Short mmCIF file of C-alpha atoms in Angstrom, two decimals:
data_model
loop_
_atom_site.label_atom_id
_atom_site.label_comp_id
_atom_site.label_asym_id
_atom_site.label_seq_id
_atom_site.Cartn_x
_atom_site.Cartn_y
_atom_site.Cartn_z
CA UNK A 1 28.63 5.48 42.62
CA UNK A 2 29.61 2.06 41.19
CA UNK A 3 27.58 -0.92 42.18
CA UNK A 4 29.05 -3.21 44.72
CA UNK A 5 30.69 -6.13 42.85
CA UNK A 6 29.08 -9.46 43.72
CA UNK A 7 31.19 -12.36 44.96
CA UNK A 8 31.07 -15.81 46.06
CA UNK A 9 31.91 -17.32 49.38
CA UNK A 10 35.70 -16.80 48.90
CA UNK A 11 35.61 -13.19 47.31
CA UNK A 12 35.48 -14.33 43.56
CA UNK A 13 33.59 -12.29 41.13
CA UNK A 14 30.27 -13.86 40.25
CA UNK A 15 29.02 -13.90 36.87
CA UNK A 16 25.40 -13.49 35.46
CA UNK A 17 24.25 -17.28 35.80
CA UNK A 18 25.53 -17.30 39.32
CA UNK A 19 23.81 -14.13 40.35
CA UNK A 20 20.59 -15.37 38.73
CA UNK A 21 20.93 -18.67 40.68
CA UNK A 22 21.47 -16.76 43.88
CA UNK A 23 18.32 -14.59 43.18
CA UNK A 24 16.21 -17.44 42.43
CA UNK A 25 17.33 -19.08 45.60
CA UNK A 26 16.74 -16.06 47.66
CA UNK A 27 13.04 -15.64 46.08
CA UNK A 28 12.35 -19.46 47.16
CA UNK A 29 13.45 -18.83 50.69
CA UNK A 30 11.14 -15.61 50.78
CA UNK A 31 8.23 -17.48 49.03
CA UNK A 32 8.88 -20.71 51.51
CA UNK A 33 8.30 -18.25 54.48
CA UNK A 34 5.03 -17.01 53.52
CA UNK A 35 2.21 -18.35 55.47
CA UNK A 36 -0.67 -18.06 52.69
CA UNK A 37 0.54 -20.98 50.60
CA UNK A 38 -1.57 -23.86 49.79
CA UNK A 39 -0.02 -27.35 50.78
CA UNK A 40 0.72 -28.15 47.01
CA UNK A 41 2.65 -24.93 46.73
CA UNK A 42 4.12 -24.79 50.36
CA UNK A 43 5.69 -28.40 49.89
CA UNK A 44 6.59 -27.89 46.25
CA UNK A 45 8.46 -24.53 46.71
CA UNK A 46 10.23 -26.43 49.83
CA UNK A 47 11.17 -29.15 47.50
CA UNK A 48 12.60 -26.46 44.78
CA UNK A 49 14.25 -24.62 47.72
CA UNK A 50 16.19 -27.80 48.69
CA UNK A 51 17.34 -28.20 45.16
CA UNK A 52 18.43 -24.54 44.96
CA UNK A 53 20.28 -24.95 48.20
CA UNK A 54 22.38 -27.51 46.54
CA UNK A 55 23.00 -25.40 43.64
CA UNK A 56 24.28 -22.28 45.50
CA UNK A 57 26.24 -24.62 47.63
CA UNK A 58 27.97 -26.24 44.92
CA UNK A 59 28.65 -22.94 43.26
CA UNK A 60 30.02 -21.53 46.36
CA UNK A 61 27.43 -18.61 46.39
CA UNK A 62 25.75 -19.37 49.75
CA UNK A 63 25.99 -21.85 52.70
CA UNK A 64 23.51 -22.06 55.34
CA UNK A 65 20.93 -24.15 56.94
CA UNK A 66 17.16 -23.95 56.27
CA UNK A 67 15.56 -25.81 58.95
CA UNK A 68 13.77 -22.96 60.23
CA UNK A 69 11.84 -22.97 56.77
CA UNK A 70 11.35 -26.80 57.32
CA UNK A 71 13.79 -27.47 54.44
CA UNK B 1 15.44 -28.30 23.60
CA UNK B 2 18.23 -26.88 25.93
CA UNK B 3 21.74 -27.60 24.96
CA UNK B 4 23.49 -30.93 26.48
CA UNK B 5 26.69 -29.69 26.27
CA UNK B 6 27.63 -30.29 29.86
CA UNK B 7 27.37 -34.21 29.47
CA UNK B 8 30.95 -33.87 27.86
CA UNK B 9 32.66 -32.51 31.02
CA UNK B 10 34.22 -35.42 33.38
CA UNK B 11 33.35 -33.14 36.44
CA UNK B 12 30.13 -32.97 38.12
CA UNK B 13 31.09 -29.58 39.70
CA UNK B 14 34.02 -28.61 37.29
CA UNK B 15 34.76 -25.26 39.39
CA UNK B 16 35.13 -27.09 42.62
CA UNK B 17 36.72 -30.34 41.62
CA UNK B 18 39.75 -28.47 39.85
CA UNK B 19 39.93 -25.50 42.26
CA UNK B 20 43.49 -24.69 43.28
CA UNK B 21 44.16 -26.10 46.71
CA UNK B 22 44.45 -22.70 48.39
CA UNK B 23 41.09 -21.74 47.23
CA UNK B 24 39.80 -25.09 48.45
CA UNK B 25 40.88 -24.32 51.95
CA UNK B 26 39.54 -20.85 51.99
CA UNK B 27 36.16 -22.54 51.00
CA UNK B 28 36.32 -25.18 53.81
CA UNK B 29 37.27 -22.67 56.32
CA UNK B 30 34.12 -20.66 55.46
CA UNK B 31 32.00 -23.61 55.54
CA UNK B 32 33.65 -25.16 58.70
CA UNK B 33 33.08 -21.72 60.63
CA UNK B 34 29.51 -21.75 59.55
CA UNK B 35 28.91 -25.18 60.43
CA UNK B 36 30.56 -24.85 63.91
CA UNK B 37 28.42 -21.62 64.72
CA UNK B 38 25.28 -23.33 63.78
CA UNK B 39 25.96 -26.44 65.76
CA UNK B 40 27.00 -24.46 68.77
CA UNK B 41 24.01 -22.46 68.64
CA UNK B 42 21.58 -25.49 67.89
CA UNK B 43 22.82 -28.64 69.65
CA UNK B 44 23.65 -28.91 73.15
CA UNK B 45 25.84 -31.88 72.51
CA UNK B 46 28.13 -29.76 70.42
CA UNK B 47 27.98 -26.73 72.55
CA UNK B 48 29.34 -28.90 75.54
CA UNK B 49 32.40 -30.34 73.38
CA UNK B 50 33.07 -26.57 72.82
CA UNK B 51 32.75 -25.25 75.85
CA UNK B 52 34.61 -28.10 77.52
CA UNK B 53 37.90 -26.95 75.75
CA UNK B 54 37.00 -23.19 76.13
CA UNK B 55 36.83 -22.76 72.30
CA UNK B 56 34.22 -20.97 70.40
CA UNK B 57 33.42 -21.23 66.87
CA UNK B 58 34.55 -17.68 66.29
CA UNK B 59 37.91 -18.40 67.22
CA UNK B 60 38.29 -20.45 64.13
CA UNK B 61 40.57 -18.65 62.11
CA UNK B 62 42.36 -21.46 60.32
CA UNK B 63 41.53 -24.96 59.43
CA UNK B 64 44.20 -26.42 61.98
CA UNK B 65 42.12 -24.54 64.68
CA UNK B 66 39.62 -27.16 64.52
CA UNK B 67 41.99 -29.45 66.29
CA UNK B 68 41.39 -27.79 69.33
CA UNK B 69 38.25 -29.68 69.54
CA UNK B 70 38.75 -33.37 70.62
CA UNK B 71 37.78 -35.88 67.98
CA UNK B 72 34.04 -37.14 68.29
CA UNK B 73 33.37 -40.71 69.02
CA UNK B 74 30.42 -43.41 68.23
CA UNK B 75 30.37 -43.95 71.98
CA UNK B 76 29.53 -40.26 72.60
CA UNK B 77 26.86 -40.45 70.19
CA UNK B 78 25.41 -43.64 71.62
CA UNK B 79 25.47 -42.11 75.01
CA UNK B 80 23.61 -39.18 73.82
CA UNK B 81 21.12 -41.47 72.39
CA UNK B 82 20.49 -43.40 75.56
CA UNK B 83 20.27 -40.38 77.72
CA UNK B 84 17.79 -38.45 75.30
CA UNK B 85 15.96 -41.05 73.50
CA UNK B 86 15.66 -41.83 70.75
CA UNK B 87 18.07 -39.44 68.67
CA UNK B 88 20.12 -37.60 71.25
CA UNK B 89 20.77 -34.22 72.00
CA UNK B 90 23.09 -33.68 68.84
CA UNK B 91 20.29 -33.05 66.56
CA UNK B 92 19.90 -29.52 65.34
CA UNK B 93 16.17 -28.91 65.08
CA UNK B 94 12.79 -30.54 65.76
CA UNK B 95 12.63 -34.35 64.69
CA UNK B 96 9.11 -33.51 63.23
CA UNK B 97 11.00 -31.52 60.50
CA UNK B 98 12.83 -34.66 59.51
CA UNK B 99 11.56 -36.64 56.29
CA UNK B 100 13.85 -39.57 56.43
CA UNK B 101 15.06 -42.33 59.38
CA UNK B 102 17.97 -44.59 58.68
CA UNK B 103 20.23 -46.27 61.02
CA UNK B 104 23.98 -47.71 60.83
CA UNK B 105 24.18 -51.65 59.76
CA UNK B 106 25.88 -52.14 63.12
CA UNK B 107 29.03 -53.78 61.61
CA UNK B 108 30.98 -53.60 64.46
CA UNK B 109 28.45 -55.32 66.48
CA UNK B 110 27.33 -52.58 68.70
CA UNK B 111 24.23 -50.37 69.25
CA UNK B 112 23.03 -48.99 65.92
CA UNK B 113 23.14 -44.98 65.39
CA UNK B 114 19.85 -43.42 64.48
CA UNK B 115 19.86 -40.89 61.97
CA UNK B 116 17.43 -38.26 60.80
CA UNK B 117 17.63 -35.95 57.67
CA UNK B 118 15.50 -32.89 56.37
CA UNK B 119 14.60 -32.11 52.84
CA UNK B 120 17.82 -30.47 51.98
CA UNK B 121 19.98 -33.15 53.64
CA UNK B 122 18.65 -35.58 51.32
CA UNK B 123 19.43 -33.34 48.27
CA UNK B 124 22.82 -32.97 49.65
CA UNK B 125 23.28 -36.83 50.18
CA UNK B 126 22.38 -37.43 46.59
CA UNK B 127 24.50 -34.76 45.27
CA UNK B 128 27.61 -36.38 46.82
CA UNK B 129 26.97 -39.44 44.92
CA UNK B 130 26.43 -37.39 41.86
CA UNK B 131 29.84 -36.30 42.24
CA UNK B 132 31.26 -39.85 42.39
CA UNK B 133 29.08 -41.65 39.82
CA UNK B 134 29.52 -38.70 37.29
CA UNK B 135 33.13 -39.13 37.70
CA UNK B 136 33.06 -42.63 36.86
CA UNK B 137 30.97 -41.95 33.69
CA UNK B 138 27.37 -42.44 34.56
CA UNK B 139 25.32 -40.28 32.01
CA UNK B 140 21.69 -39.74 31.08
CA UNK B 141 21.74 -42.27 28.64
CA UNK B 142 22.69 -45.24 31.26
CA UNK B 143 20.41 -47.86 32.61
CA UNK B 144 21.31 -48.38 36.09
CA UNK B 145 20.42 -51.43 38.11
CA UNK B 146 20.54 -51.28 41.85
CA UNK B 147 21.09 -54.65 43.33
CA UNK B 148 19.97 -53.50 46.95
CA UNK B 149 17.25 -54.16 49.42
CA UNK B 150 16.06 -50.59 49.94
CA UNK B 151 15.59 -50.92 53.64
CA UNK B 152 16.60 -49.02 56.80
CA UNK B 153 20.46 -49.34 55.98
CA UNK B 154 21.36 -46.30 54.03
CA UNK B 155 23.25 -48.38 51.35
CA UNK B 156 22.53 -46.86 47.85
CA UNK B 157 19.49 -44.82 48.61
CA UNK B 158 21.48 -41.83 47.94
CA UNK B 159 22.77 -43.36 44.70
CA UNK B 160 19.45 -44.13 43.44
CA UNK B 161 18.18 -40.46 43.74
CA UNK B 162 21.81 -39.19 42.17
CA UNK B 163 21.07 -41.34 39.22
CA UNK B 164 17.69 -39.81 38.87
CA UNK B 165 18.93 -36.43 39.37
CA UNK B 166 21.74 -37.26 36.38
CA UNK B 167 19.08 -38.30 34.43
CA UNK B 168 19.68 -41.95 33.92
CA UNK B 169 16.89 -44.61 33.95
CA UNK B 170 16.85 -46.34 37.18
CA UNK B 171 15.87 -49.78 37.94
CA UNK B 172 15.23 -50.60 41.63
CA UNK B 173 16.32 -54.09 42.07
CA UNK B 174 14.55 -54.54 45.53
CA UNK B 175 13.85 -57.32 47.26
CA UNK B 176 14.00 -60.46 44.77
CA UNK B 177 16.12 -63.51 44.10
CA UNK B 178 19.67 -62.95 42.36
CA UNK B 179 18.44 -64.97 39.56
CA UNK B 180 15.58 -62.76 39.05
CA UNK B 181 17.89 -59.66 39.10
CA UNK B 182 20.35 -61.26 36.49
CA UNK B 183 17.11 -61.87 34.28
CA UNK B 184 16.11 -57.99 34.57
CA UNK B 185 19.83 -56.87 34.04
CA UNK B 186 19.99 -58.84 30.71
CA UNK B 187 16.22 -58.01 29.58
CA UNK B 188 16.53 -54.20 30.23
CA UNK B 189 19.94 -53.69 28.68
CA UNK B 190 21.34 -52.41 31.91
CA UNK B 191 24.66 -50.68 31.35
CA UNK B 192 25.69 -49.89 35.07
CA UNK B 193 25.25 -52.11 38.05
CA UNK B 194 25.24 -50.75 41.76
CA UNK B 195 26.38 -53.42 44.52
CA UNK B 196 28.44 -54.49 47.23
CA UNK B 197 31.71 -56.00 45.87
CA UNK B 198 30.87 -59.52 47.31
CA UNK B 199 27.28 -59.14 45.89
CA UNK B 200 28.61 -58.25 42.42
CA UNK B 201 30.67 -61.45 42.53
CA UNK B 202 27.90 -63.40 43.65
CA UNK B 203 25.97 -61.92 40.64
CA UNK B 204 28.38 -62.82 37.99
CA UNK B 205 28.84 -66.45 39.51
CA UNK B 206 24.83 -67.10 39.50
CA UNK B 207 24.88 -65.70 35.80
CA UNK B 208 27.42 -68.03 35.00
CA UNK B 209 25.41 -70.95 36.52
CA UNK B 210 22.59 -69.84 34.40
CA UNK B 211 24.88 -70.11 31.22
CA UNK B 212 25.11 -66.36 30.83
CA UNK B 213 28.62 -64.74 30.47
CA UNK B 214 28.03 -61.25 31.45
CA UNK B 215 31.23 -60.08 29.79
CA UNK B 216 30.10 -61.38 26.46
CA UNK B 217 26.25 -61.22 26.62
CA UNK B 218 25.48 -58.18 28.94
CA UNK B 219 25.56 -54.26 28.13
CA UNK B 220 27.04 -53.67 31.46
CA UNK B 221 30.12 -51.53 31.12
CA UNK B 222 30.10 -49.78 34.92
CA UNK B 223 29.95 -51.76 37.92
CA UNK B 224 30.23 -49.57 41.13
CA UNK B 225 30.79 -50.92 44.42
CA UNK B 226 30.37 -49.81 47.83
CA UNK B 227 29.78 -51.07 51.42
CA UNK B 228 33.03 -52.90 51.94
CA UNK B 229 36.63 -52.31 51.69
CA UNK B 230 37.16 -54.95 48.93
CA UNK B 231 36.20 -52.71 46.26
CA UNK B 232 39.65 -51.20 45.94
CA UNK B 233 41.49 -54.48 46.72
CA UNK B 234 43.25 -54.87 43.22
CA UNK B 235 42.59 -58.58 42.85
CA UNK B 236 38.82 -58.53 43.67
CA UNK B 237 38.45 -55.56 41.12
CA UNK B 238 40.40 -57.72 38.54
CA UNK B 239 38.04 -60.47 39.25
CA UNK B 240 35.02 -58.00 38.74
CA UNK B 241 36.11 -56.46 35.56
CA UNK B 242 37.02 -59.53 33.96
CA UNK B 243 33.78 -61.35 35.18
CA UNK B 244 31.32 -58.54 33.98
CA UNK B 245 33.64 -57.38 31.14
CA UNK B 246 33.11 -53.81 32.86
CA UNK B 247 35.16 -51.10 34.86
CA UNK B 248 34.83 -51.42 38.37
CA UNK B 249 34.60 -48.14 40.56
CA UNK B 250 34.92 -47.94 44.13
CA UNK B 251 33.12 -45.55 46.34
CA UNK B 252 32.76 -45.51 50.24
CA UNK B 253 30.52 -43.72 52.55
CA UNK B 254 29.11 -44.03 56.07
CA UNK B 255 25.50 -43.54 57.61
CA UNK B 256 26.89 -41.33 60.04
CA UNK B 257 26.94 -38.57 57.08
CA UNK B 258 24.39 -40.20 55.17
CA UNK B 259 26.46 -40.56 51.98
CA UNK B 260 29.70 -41.05 50.29
CA UNK B 261 32.85 -39.17 51.06
CA UNK B 262 35.27 -40.56 48.50
CA UNK B 263 34.92 -41.98 44.94
CA UNK B 264 36.94 -43.40 42.27
CA UNK B 265 37.08 -41.51 38.86
CA UNK B 266 37.31 -42.85 35.40
CA UNK B 267 41.05 -42.42 35.55
CA UNK B 268 41.10 -45.26 38.08
CA UNK B 269 44.50 -44.04 40.04
CA UNK B 270 44.30 -46.85 42.26
CA UNK B 271 42.49 -44.74 45.19
CA UNK B 272 39.49 -42.98 45.49
CA UNK B 273 39.02 -38.86 45.43
CA UNK B 274 38.07 -37.07 48.70
CA UNK B 275 35.09 -34.86 48.19
CA UNK B 276 36.71 -32.08 49.76
CA UNK B 277 34.45 -28.95 48.98
CA UNK B 278 31.61 -30.85 51.09
CA UNK B 279 33.94 -32.43 53.68
CA UNK B 280 36.80 -31.48 55.79
CA UNK B 281 38.88 -34.82 56.29
CA UNK B 282 41.75 -35.33 58.44
CA UNK B 283 44.06 -38.23 58.84
CA UNK B 284 45.54 -38.70 62.19
CA UNK B 285 47.70 -41.23 63.90
CA UNK B 286 44.84 -43.22 66.07
CA UNK B 287 47.14 -43.57 68.89
CA UNK B 288 48.07 -39.86 69.48
CA UNK B 289 45.42 -38.20 67.19
CA UNK B 290 48.16 -36.15 66.09
CA UNK B 291 48.18 -35.46 62.16
CA UNK B 292 49.68 -38.06 59.69
CA UNK B 293 51.43 -37.08 56.59
CA UNK B 294 50.88 -38.01 52.95
CA UNK B 295 51.52 -41.61 52.64
CA UNK B 296 51.21 -42.45 56.27
CA UNK B 297 48.52 -45.20 57.32
CA UNK B 298 46.29 -43.26 59.83
CA UNK B 299 42.71 -43.06 60.89
CA UNK B 300 39.82 -40.64 59.20
CA UNK B 301 38.45 -37.91 60.91
CA UNK B 302 35.58 -36.51 59.20
CA UNK B 303 33.58 -33.25 59.25
CA UNK B 304 30.61 -33.04 57.00
CA UNK B 305 29.45 -29.84 56.01
CA UNK B 306 26.32 -30.80 54.30
CA UNK B 307 24.15 -32.66 56.83
CA UNK B 308 22.89 -30.00 59.18
CA UNK B 309 20.35 -32.19 60.82
CA UNK B 310 22.76 -34.02 62.87
CA UNK B 311 26.12 -31.98 62.53
CA UNK B 312 29.17 -34.21 62.58
CA UNK B 313 32.42 -32.28 63.48
CA UNK B 314 35.68 -34.24 63.94
CA UNK B 315 34.25 -37.63 63.77
CA UNK B 316 36.38 -40.70 64.49
CA UNK B 317 35.40 -42.97 61.56
CA UNK B 318 37.53 -46.07 62.48
CA UNK B 319 38.55 -46.18 58.85
CA UNK B 320 42.51 -46.98 58.23
CA UNK B 321 43.32 -44.80 55.13
CA UNK B 322 46.44 -43.67 53.21
CA UNK B 323 46.23 -40.08 51.86
CA UNK B 324 48.32 -39.16 48.86
CA UNK B 325 48.23 -35.90 46.81
CA UNK B 326 45.60 -35.24 43.87
CA UNK B 327 48.59 -35.33 41.62
CA UNK B 328 48.70 -39.01 41.90
CA UNK B 329 45.88 -39.02 39.47
CA UNK B 330 45.74 -37.75 35.80
CA UNK B 331 41.95 -36.61 36.00
CA UNK B 332 42.67 -33.13 36.69
CA UNK B 333 40.89 -32.86 40.09
CA UNK B 334 42.58 -31.20 42.86
CA UNK B 335 40.68 -33.35 45.63
CA UNK B 336 43.19 -35.64 47.40
CA UNK B 337 43.21 -39.34 47.15
CA UNK B 338 42.75 -42.27 49.53
CA UNK B 339 45.18 -44.50 47.92
CA UNK B 340 43.74 -48.29 47.97
CA UNK B 341 40.39 -46.58 49.12
CA UNK B 342 39.28 -47.71 52.63
CA UNK B 343 41.97 -50.12 53.54
CA UNK B 344 40.02 -51.47 56.51
CA UNK B 345 39.02 -50.79 59.95
CA UNK B 346 41.19 -50.07 63.16
CA UNK B 347 38.65 -52.36 65.02
CA UNK B 348 39.13 -55.12 62.36
CA UNK B 349 42.65 -55.63 63.62
CA UNK B 350 43.08 -58.77 65.45
CA UNK B 351 46.26 -59.91 67.56
CA UNK B 352 46.97 -63.38 66.93
CA UNK B 353 50.19 -64.74 68.79
CA UNK B 354 51.72 -61.42 68.78
CA UNK B 355 51.14 -60.63 65.06
CA UNK B 356 48.63 -58.01 63.88
CA UNK B 357 45.99 -59.63 61.34
CA UNK B 358 43.88 -57.23 59.14
CA UNK B 359 40.99 -58.97 57.48
CA UNK B 360 41.44 -56.78 54.53
CA UNK B 361 45.19 -57.83 54.21
CA UNK B 362 44.17 -61.37 54.42
CA UNK B 363 41.25 -60.69 51.73
CA UNK B 364 43.87 -59.11 49.51
CA UNK B 365 45.69 -62.32 49.44
CA UNK B 366 42.89 -64.77 49.19
CA UNK B 367 41.38 -62.76 46.37
CA UNK B 368 44.63 -63.47 44.07
CA UNK B 369 43.13 -67.19 43.91
CA UNK B 370 40.18 -67.06 41.58
CA UNK B 371 39.46 -70.74 42.25
CA UNK B 372 37.81 -69.54 45.80
CA UNK B 373 34.40 -69.01 45.74
CA UNK B 374 33.74 -67.86 49.55
CA UNK B 375 35.93 -67.61 52.63
CA UNK B 376 35.70 -67.01 56.29
CA UNK B 377 38.45 -66.02 58.62
CA UNK B 378 37.80 -67.86 61.81
CA UNK B 379 39.74 -67.32 65.20
CA UNK B 380 39.66 -69.66 67.99
CA UNK B 381 41.50 -70.93 71.00
CA UNK B 382 43.26 -74.27 71.18
CA UNK B 383 42.83 -75.91 74.63
CA UNK B 384 41.98 -72.47 75.95
CA UNK B 385 45.52 -71.52 75.70
CA UNK B 386 46.77 -71.01 72.17
CA UNK B 387 45.21 -68.44 69.64
CA UNK B 388 44.74 -70.12 66.13
CA UNK B 389 43.48 -68.81 62.96
CA UNK B 390 41.88 -70.59 60.24
CA UNK B 391 41.04 -69.53 56.89
CA UNK B 392 37.94 -71.49 55.54
CA UNK B 393 37.45 -71.83 51.98
CA UNK B 394 34.95 -73.09 49.64
CA UNK B 395 36.28 -73.65 46.03
CA UNK B 396 34.20 -73.13 42.67
CA UNK B 397 32.53 -76.14 41.86
CA UNK B 398 34.78 -76.82 38.58
CA UNK B 399 37.86 -76.22 40.55
CA UNK B 400 37.73 -78.55 43.30
CA UNK B 401 40.91 -80.70 42.10
CA UNK B 402 42.98 -77.52 42.88
CA UNK B 403 42.67 -77.89 46.70
CA UNK B 404 45.83 -79.79 47.55
CA UNK B 405 48.05 -77.41 45.71
CA UNK B 406 46.09 -74.17 46.63
CA UNK B 407 46.35 -75.03 50.44
CA UNK B 408 49.98 -75.15 50.40
CA UNK B 409 50.44 -72.18 48.22
CA UNK B 410 47.79 -70.06 50.26
CA UNK B 411 49.29 -70.86 53.49
CA UNK B 412 52.59 -70.04 52.58
CA UNK B 413 51.46 -66.70 51.14
CA UNK B 414 49.60 -65.72 54.18
CA UNK B 415 52.26 -66.73 56.44
CA UNK B 416 54.87 -64.70 54.55
CA UNK B 417 52.86 -61.72 54.66
CA UNK B 418 52.19 -62.12 58.49
CA UNK B 419 55.61 -62.50 60.10
CA UNK B 420 55.39 -66.41 59.74
CA UNK B 421 52.22 -66.57 61.48
CA UNK B 422 50.73 -70.14 60.63
CA UNK B 423 47.38 -70.07 59.01
CA UNK B 424 45.18 -73.28 59.18
CA UNK B 425 43.66 -73.64 55.68
CA UNK B 426 40.24 -75.62 55.60
CA UNK B 427 38.04 -76.68 52.87
CA UNK B 428 34.22 -76.51 53.50
CA UNK B 429 31.51 -78.04 51.52
CA UNK B 430 29.96 -76.06 48.72
CA UNK B 431 27.33 -73.61 50.20
CA UNK B 432 28.45 -74.08 53.78
CA UNK B 433 29.67 -70.41 54.39
CA UNK B 434 27.18 -67.49 54.45
CA UNK B 435 26.66 -65.36 51.45
CA UNK B 436 26.49 -61.40 51.87
CA UNK B 437 24.19 -59.07 49.81
CA UNK B 438 25.20 -56.03 51.86
CA UNK B 439 27.97 -55.66 54.22
CA UNK B 440 29.89 -59.05 54.39
CA UNK B 441 30.97 -60.40 57.76
CA UNK B 442 33.90 -62.69 57.23
CA UNK B 443 35.79 -62.52 60.41
CA UNK B 444 34.38 -64.64 63.16
CA UNK B 445 36.25 -64.63 66.38
CA UNK B 446 35.20 -67.07 69.11
CA UNK B 447 38.13 -66.88 71.25
CA UNK B 448 36.46 -65.21 74.18
CA UNK B 449 33.36 -67.06 74.09
CA UNK B 450 32.69 -69.21 76.98
CA UNK B 451 30.27 -71.25 75.12
CA UNK B 452 32.94 -72.20 72.52
CA UNK B 453 35.54 -74.37 74.47
CA UNK B 454 38.47 -74.87 72.09
CA UNK B 455 36.89 -72.56 69.73
CA UNK B 456 35.32 -75.23 67.64
#
């Protein structure tokens, strides 16, 4: 079975760099949710996540709020 | 080292800034629906507003559906703050999650609004500035100067971070004298200055007093202004561009959304592009709240997608604008334009002997006279009966001899553009009128003050 085509918020197919950006964003979200991070990591990851939120928002890949993660 | 090929594009976000308008509308609808769902779930304030008109976010099938929701007013926000101190019940998460506090400048003389933002909100705030200042030509090689006091007023905070994000060298002007700021601009070889229009003019005049011709002696090639409607007044822009020997770009923002919503691109189309992939802007007739057409003067109603801490949905801005199609500009952006930028505020309109007077319209005429150094519009009441309007002027020190002719011509120009209304033109001694670094307050209305009999 063919893999489902990945699309952005308005249904346009995404390219490799967009898929990579979205994957990094999702990894950062997952990491930010971990309870075992040191303060330096917890805050740094959140800062990075805020930046990546902007990237995926600008590229129309994702649009959501992150306050549950303190971001 | 990675390629820096992206420096050559005029667009910060090429895909969205040149997106076909039908796609832009689809994107706005996705964001609008998600924002409304979030606001409905997280804030009692917005849930009440939706419930009051029996409307649910999942009923939002087209952008126009949002018009079922009444416009949100500043007064509602203030009331919410009063009933639920300090921040009201329109905040969507625990205030402990916030990283910044700012408040409105209170330019309309009312209780300031208090705003909180989280980490990603501040990334977004600077991102909106990045759209605007990249479009006007700021690049990593620029040395950028902020003539700004860095206080609780949000001002150029977002622009500062945007310049860092772009990779420019940022010089925070901070609290120092005008003279010291000019010395820094000259010593550091600054290429871009951020300021209010009024203060940019003051910097230029002070430099002249110091024997510095900024157009000839400085490296500044861009002056980016915000905070006052004057940035798009042609005569003001001309004065700034001639004085600084630089291009002058206008932007406009508001504390209520934390950032700018419109910017002038390098093509300078006589107006400012709306950042439409991050905002949904409506222009309405302020009396009926019905939609205005392209080319009509109306009031801006803003919905901001980016700031989630305090969701803002259909917020009545008070700004007077005239929306025109993106095709009025040659830059290739598909973002529509506010022709002439922000043309003033509806609450700046004064009725004088039956004639509507807008401060910006008066300023547009005054700025045509480059002998004028500073001015104030003063409304008073003669014998507690008849409204009077005076324009108080200071002339530049070396232009005092022009007073008699200027008084006559200016009085005539103002009267012609205001249905024959007579303006009193008064000469003030040098330094008598207030100067402003942030939002200028040049309209003084004492007609209804009991402590000012006769208004004088």
